[in-house]
mmCIF file of C-alpha atoms in Angstrom:
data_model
loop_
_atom_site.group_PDB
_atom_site.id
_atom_site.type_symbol
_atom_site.label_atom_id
_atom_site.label_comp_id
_atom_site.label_asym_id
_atom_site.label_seq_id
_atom_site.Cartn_x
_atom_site.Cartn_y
_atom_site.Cartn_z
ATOM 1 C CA UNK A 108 9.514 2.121 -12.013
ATOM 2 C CA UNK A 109 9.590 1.192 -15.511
ATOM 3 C CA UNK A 110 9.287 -2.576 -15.108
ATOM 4 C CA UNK A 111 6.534 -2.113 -13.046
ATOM 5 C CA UNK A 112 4.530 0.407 -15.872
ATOM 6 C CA UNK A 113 5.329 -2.323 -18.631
ATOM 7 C CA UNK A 114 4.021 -4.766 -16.537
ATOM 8 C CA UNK A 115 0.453 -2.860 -16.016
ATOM 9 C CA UNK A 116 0.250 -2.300 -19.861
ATOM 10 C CA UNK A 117 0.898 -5.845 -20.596
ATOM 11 C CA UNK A 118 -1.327 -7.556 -18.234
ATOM 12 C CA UNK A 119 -3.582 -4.539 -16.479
ATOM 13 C CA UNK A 120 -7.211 -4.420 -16.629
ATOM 14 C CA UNK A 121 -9.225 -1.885 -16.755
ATOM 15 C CA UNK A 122 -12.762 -1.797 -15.493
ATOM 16 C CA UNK A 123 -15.137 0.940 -16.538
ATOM 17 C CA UNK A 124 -11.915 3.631 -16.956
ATOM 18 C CA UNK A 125 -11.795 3.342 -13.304
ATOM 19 C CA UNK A 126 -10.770 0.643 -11.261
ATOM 20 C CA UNK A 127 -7.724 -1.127 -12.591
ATOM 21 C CA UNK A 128 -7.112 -4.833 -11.706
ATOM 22 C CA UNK A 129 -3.770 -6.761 -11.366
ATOM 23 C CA UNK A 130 -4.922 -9.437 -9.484
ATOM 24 C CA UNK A 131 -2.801 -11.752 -11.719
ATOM 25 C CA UNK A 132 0.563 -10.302 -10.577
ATOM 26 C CA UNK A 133 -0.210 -8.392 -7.634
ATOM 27 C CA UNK A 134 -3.397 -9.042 -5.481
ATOM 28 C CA UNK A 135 -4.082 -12.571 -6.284
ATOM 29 C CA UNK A 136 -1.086 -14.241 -8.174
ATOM 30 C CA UNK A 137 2.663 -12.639 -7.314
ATOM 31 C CA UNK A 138 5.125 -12.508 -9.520
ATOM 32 C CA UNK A 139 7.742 -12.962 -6.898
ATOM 33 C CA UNK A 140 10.361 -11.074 -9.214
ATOM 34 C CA UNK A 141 8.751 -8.201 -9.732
ATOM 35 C CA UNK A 142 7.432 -8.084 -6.278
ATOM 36 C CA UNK A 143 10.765 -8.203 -5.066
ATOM 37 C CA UNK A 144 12.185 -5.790 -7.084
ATOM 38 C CA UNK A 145 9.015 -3.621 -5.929
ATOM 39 C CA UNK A 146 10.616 -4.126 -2.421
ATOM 40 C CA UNK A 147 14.240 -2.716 -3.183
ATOM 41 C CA UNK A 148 12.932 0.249 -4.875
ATOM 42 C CA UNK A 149 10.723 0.896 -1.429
ATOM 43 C CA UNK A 150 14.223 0.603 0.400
ATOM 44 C CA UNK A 151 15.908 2.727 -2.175
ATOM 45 C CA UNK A 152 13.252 5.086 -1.833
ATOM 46 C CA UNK A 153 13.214 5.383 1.994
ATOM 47 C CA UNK A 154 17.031 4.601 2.843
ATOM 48 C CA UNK A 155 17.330 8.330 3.948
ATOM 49 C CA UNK A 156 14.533 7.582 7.026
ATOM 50 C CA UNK A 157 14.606 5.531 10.211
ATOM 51 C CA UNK A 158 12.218 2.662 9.792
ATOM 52 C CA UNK A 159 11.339 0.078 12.924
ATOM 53 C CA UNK A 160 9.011 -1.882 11.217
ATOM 54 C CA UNK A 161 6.318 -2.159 8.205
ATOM 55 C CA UNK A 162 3.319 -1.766 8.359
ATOM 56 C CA UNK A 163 0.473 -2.359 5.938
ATOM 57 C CA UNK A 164 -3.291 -4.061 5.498
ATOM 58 C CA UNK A 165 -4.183 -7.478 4.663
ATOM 59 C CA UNK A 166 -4.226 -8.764 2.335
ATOM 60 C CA UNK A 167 -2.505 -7.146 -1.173
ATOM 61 C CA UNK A 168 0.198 -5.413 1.117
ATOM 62 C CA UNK A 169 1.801 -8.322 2.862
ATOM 63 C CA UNK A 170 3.603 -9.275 -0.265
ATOM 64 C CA UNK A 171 5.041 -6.031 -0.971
ATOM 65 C CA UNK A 172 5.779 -5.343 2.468
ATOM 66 C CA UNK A 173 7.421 -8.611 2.688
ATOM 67 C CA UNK A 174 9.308 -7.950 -0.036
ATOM 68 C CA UNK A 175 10.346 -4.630 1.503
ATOM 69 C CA UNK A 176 11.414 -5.684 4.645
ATOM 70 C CA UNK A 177 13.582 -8.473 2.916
ATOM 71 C CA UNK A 178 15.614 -5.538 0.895
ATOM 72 C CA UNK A 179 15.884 -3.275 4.641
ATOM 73 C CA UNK A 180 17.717 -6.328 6.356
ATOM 74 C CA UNK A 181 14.265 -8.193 7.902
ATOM 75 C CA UNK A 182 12.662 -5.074 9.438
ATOM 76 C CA UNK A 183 9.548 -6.526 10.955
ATOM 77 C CA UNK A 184 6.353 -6.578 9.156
ATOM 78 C CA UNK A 185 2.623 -5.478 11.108
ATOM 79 C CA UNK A 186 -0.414 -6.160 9.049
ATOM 80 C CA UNK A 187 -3.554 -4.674 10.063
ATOM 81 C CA UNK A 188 -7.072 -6.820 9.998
ATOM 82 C CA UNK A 189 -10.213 -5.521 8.294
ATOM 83 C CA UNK A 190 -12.378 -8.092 10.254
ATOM 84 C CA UNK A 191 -12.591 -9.218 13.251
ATOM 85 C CA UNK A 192 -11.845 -13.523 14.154
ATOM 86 C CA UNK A 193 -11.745 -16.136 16.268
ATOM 87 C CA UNK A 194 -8.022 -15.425 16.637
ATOM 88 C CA UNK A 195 -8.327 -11.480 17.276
ATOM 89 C CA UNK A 196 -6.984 -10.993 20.945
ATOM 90 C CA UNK A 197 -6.195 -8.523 23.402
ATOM 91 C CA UNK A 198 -6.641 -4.459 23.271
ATOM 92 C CA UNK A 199 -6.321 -3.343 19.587
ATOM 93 C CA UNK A 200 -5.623 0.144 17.886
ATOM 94 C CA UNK A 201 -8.614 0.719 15.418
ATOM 95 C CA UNK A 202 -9.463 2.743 12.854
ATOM 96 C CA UNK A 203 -12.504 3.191 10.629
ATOM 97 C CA UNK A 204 -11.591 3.052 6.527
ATOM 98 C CA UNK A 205 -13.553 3.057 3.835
ATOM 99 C CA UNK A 206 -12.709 1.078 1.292
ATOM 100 C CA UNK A 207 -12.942 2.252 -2.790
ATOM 101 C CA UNK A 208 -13.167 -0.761 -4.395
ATOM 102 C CA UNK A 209 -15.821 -2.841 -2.260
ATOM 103 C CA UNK A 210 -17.007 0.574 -1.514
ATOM 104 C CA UNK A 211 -17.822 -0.086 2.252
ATOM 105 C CA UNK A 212 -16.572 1.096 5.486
ATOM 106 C CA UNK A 213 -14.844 -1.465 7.492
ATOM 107 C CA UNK A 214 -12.470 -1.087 11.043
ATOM 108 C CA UNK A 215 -8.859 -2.019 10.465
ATOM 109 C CA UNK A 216 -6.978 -3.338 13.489
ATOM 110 C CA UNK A 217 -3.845 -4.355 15.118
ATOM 111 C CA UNK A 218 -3.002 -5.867 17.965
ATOM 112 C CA UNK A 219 -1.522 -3.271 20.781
ATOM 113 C CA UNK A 220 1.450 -5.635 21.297
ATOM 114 C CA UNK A 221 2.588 -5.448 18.045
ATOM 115 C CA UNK A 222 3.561 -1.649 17.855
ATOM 116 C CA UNK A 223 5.466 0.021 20.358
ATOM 117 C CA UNK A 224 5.950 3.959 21.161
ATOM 118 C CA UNK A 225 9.015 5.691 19.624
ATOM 119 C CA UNK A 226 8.890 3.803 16.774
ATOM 120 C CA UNK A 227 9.576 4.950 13.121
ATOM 121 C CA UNK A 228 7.543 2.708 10.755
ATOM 122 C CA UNK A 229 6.595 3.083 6.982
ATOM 123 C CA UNK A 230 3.233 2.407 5.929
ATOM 124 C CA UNK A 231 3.044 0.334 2.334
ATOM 125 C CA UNK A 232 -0.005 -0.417 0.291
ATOM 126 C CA UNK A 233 -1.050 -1.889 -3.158
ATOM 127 C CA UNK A 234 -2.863 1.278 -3.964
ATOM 128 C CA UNK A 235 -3.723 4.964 -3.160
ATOM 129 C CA UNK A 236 -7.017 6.370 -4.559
ATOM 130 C CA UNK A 237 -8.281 8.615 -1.766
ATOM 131 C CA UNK A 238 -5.767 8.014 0.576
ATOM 132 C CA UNK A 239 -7.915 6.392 3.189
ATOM 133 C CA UNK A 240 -6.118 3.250 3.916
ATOM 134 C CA UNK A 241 -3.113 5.028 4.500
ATOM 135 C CA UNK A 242 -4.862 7.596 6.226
ATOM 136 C CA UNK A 243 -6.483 4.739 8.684
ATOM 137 C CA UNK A 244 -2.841 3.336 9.125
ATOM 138 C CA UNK A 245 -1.346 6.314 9.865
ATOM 139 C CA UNK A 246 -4.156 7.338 12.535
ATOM 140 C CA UNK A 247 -3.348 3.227 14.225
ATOM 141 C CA UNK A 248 0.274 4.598 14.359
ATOM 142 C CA UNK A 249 -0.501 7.627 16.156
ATOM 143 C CA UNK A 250 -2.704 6.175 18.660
ATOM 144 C CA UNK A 251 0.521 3.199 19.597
ATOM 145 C CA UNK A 252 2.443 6.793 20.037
ATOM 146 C CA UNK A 253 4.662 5.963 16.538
ATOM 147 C CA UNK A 254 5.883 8.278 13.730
ATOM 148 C CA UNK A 255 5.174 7.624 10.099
ATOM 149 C CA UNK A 256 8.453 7.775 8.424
ATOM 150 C CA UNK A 257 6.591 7.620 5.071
ATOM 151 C CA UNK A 258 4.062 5.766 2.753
ATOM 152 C CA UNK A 259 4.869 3.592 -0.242
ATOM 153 C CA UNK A 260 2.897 3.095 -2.727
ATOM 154 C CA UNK A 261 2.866 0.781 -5.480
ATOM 155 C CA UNK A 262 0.339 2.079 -7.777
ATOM 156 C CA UNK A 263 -0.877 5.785 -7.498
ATOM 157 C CA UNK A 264 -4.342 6.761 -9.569
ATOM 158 C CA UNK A 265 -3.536 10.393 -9.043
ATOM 159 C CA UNK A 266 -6.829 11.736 -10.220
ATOM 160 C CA UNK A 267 -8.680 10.872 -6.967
ATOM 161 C CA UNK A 268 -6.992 13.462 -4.515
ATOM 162 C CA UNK A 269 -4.934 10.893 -2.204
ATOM 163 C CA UNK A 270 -1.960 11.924 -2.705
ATOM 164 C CA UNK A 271 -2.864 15.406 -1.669
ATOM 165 C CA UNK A 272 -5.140 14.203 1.464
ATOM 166 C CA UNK A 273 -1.599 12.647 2.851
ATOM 167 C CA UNK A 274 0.758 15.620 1.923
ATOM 168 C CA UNK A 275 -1.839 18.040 3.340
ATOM 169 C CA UNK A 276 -1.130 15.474 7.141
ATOM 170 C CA UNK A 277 2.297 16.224 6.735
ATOM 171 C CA UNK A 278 2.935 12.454 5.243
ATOM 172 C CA UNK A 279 5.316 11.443 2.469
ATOM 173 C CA UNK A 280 4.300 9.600 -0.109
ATOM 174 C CA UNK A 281 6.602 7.438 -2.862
ATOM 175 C CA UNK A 282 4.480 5.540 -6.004
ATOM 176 C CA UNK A 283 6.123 3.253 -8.165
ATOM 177 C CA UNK A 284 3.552 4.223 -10.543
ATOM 178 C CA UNK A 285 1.617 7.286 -11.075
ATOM 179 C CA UNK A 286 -1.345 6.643 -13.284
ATOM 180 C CA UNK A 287 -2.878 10.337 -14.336
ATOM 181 C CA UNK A 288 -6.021 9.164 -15.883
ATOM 182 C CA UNK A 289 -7.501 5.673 -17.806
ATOM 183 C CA UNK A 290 -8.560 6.682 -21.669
ATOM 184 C CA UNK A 291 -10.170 3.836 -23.447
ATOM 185 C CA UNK A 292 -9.829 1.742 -20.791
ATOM 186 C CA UNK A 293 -5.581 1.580 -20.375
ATOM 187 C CA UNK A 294 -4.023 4.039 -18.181
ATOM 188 C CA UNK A 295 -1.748 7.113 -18.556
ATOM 189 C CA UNK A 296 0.913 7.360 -16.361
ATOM 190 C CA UNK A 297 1.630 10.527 -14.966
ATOM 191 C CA UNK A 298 5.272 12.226 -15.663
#
């Protein structure tokens, strides 16, 4: 997605040639155009699947999954929770991920009511490094006795092996953008 590469270049930063941060138009500030064009590319991407609902992780997904449930006519949105609160109810599917960039472990949940067996529901995240958030989503969907009609992701670094820790599960994966490598601290996108 073109837009979405220019956008990286302009305003992207990179952090040791590893770790890059769009916090000002992704995971802090939205740009709610862009976002929203992130959204119909997700459902122009996955029109050829069933998909129930949307799931994703707090908190940098619930934008883009908004986004992408607006553009598939208001398919409902699940986010998991990486900690437990006050307002954390009833049985929950879990599932331990470890997390790249705070580089800690943490249990993702959501709440048994909110997914139901049969259904088809496509996982979306910010980012895929290792793979482990999807991974962690897509093990919550198995336990609530759902399929994974596929996982969209926004940004792909594909140098850290996510991509094929998914494919190798039998999942499908879509990225918007498909960042190779960082070299002097700015990325290059993959082909």
């Amino acid at each position: 997605m073109d837009e979405l590469k220019q956008r990286i270049l302009q305003d992207g930063i990179i952090i040791d040639n590893r770790i890059l941060k769009i916090d000002n138009f992704l995971n802090q500030q939205i740009d709610t155009t862009l976002i929203n064009h992130v959204g119909q590319e997700f459902a122009r991407l996955f029109q050829d699947v069933p998909v129930d609902r949307i799931v994703t992780i707090e908190s940098s997904g619930i934008a883009v999954a908004y986004a992408v449930s607006l553009a598939m006519n208001n398919r409902p949105v699940v986010f998991a929770r990486k900690k437990k609160s006050l307002l954390t109810s009833g049985e929950q599917y879990t599932a331990s991920i470890y997390s790249y960039t705070k580089e800690e472990s943490y249990t993702a949940s959501i709440g048994k009511s909110y997914l139901h067996a049969g259904e088809s529901i496509l996982i979306i995240d910010d980012f895929l490094a290792s793979g482990a958030a999807a991974v962690g989503l897509a093990e919550i969907a198995a336990q609530a006795g759902c399929s994974v009609a596929g996982i969209g992701i926004v940004v792909e670094k594909t140098f850290q092996g996510g991509r094929q820790t998914l494919e190798s599960k039998g999942l499908r994966v879509e990225s918007l953008a498909r960042i190779a490598r960082f070299e002097n601290n700015a990325p290059v996108f993959a082909d």
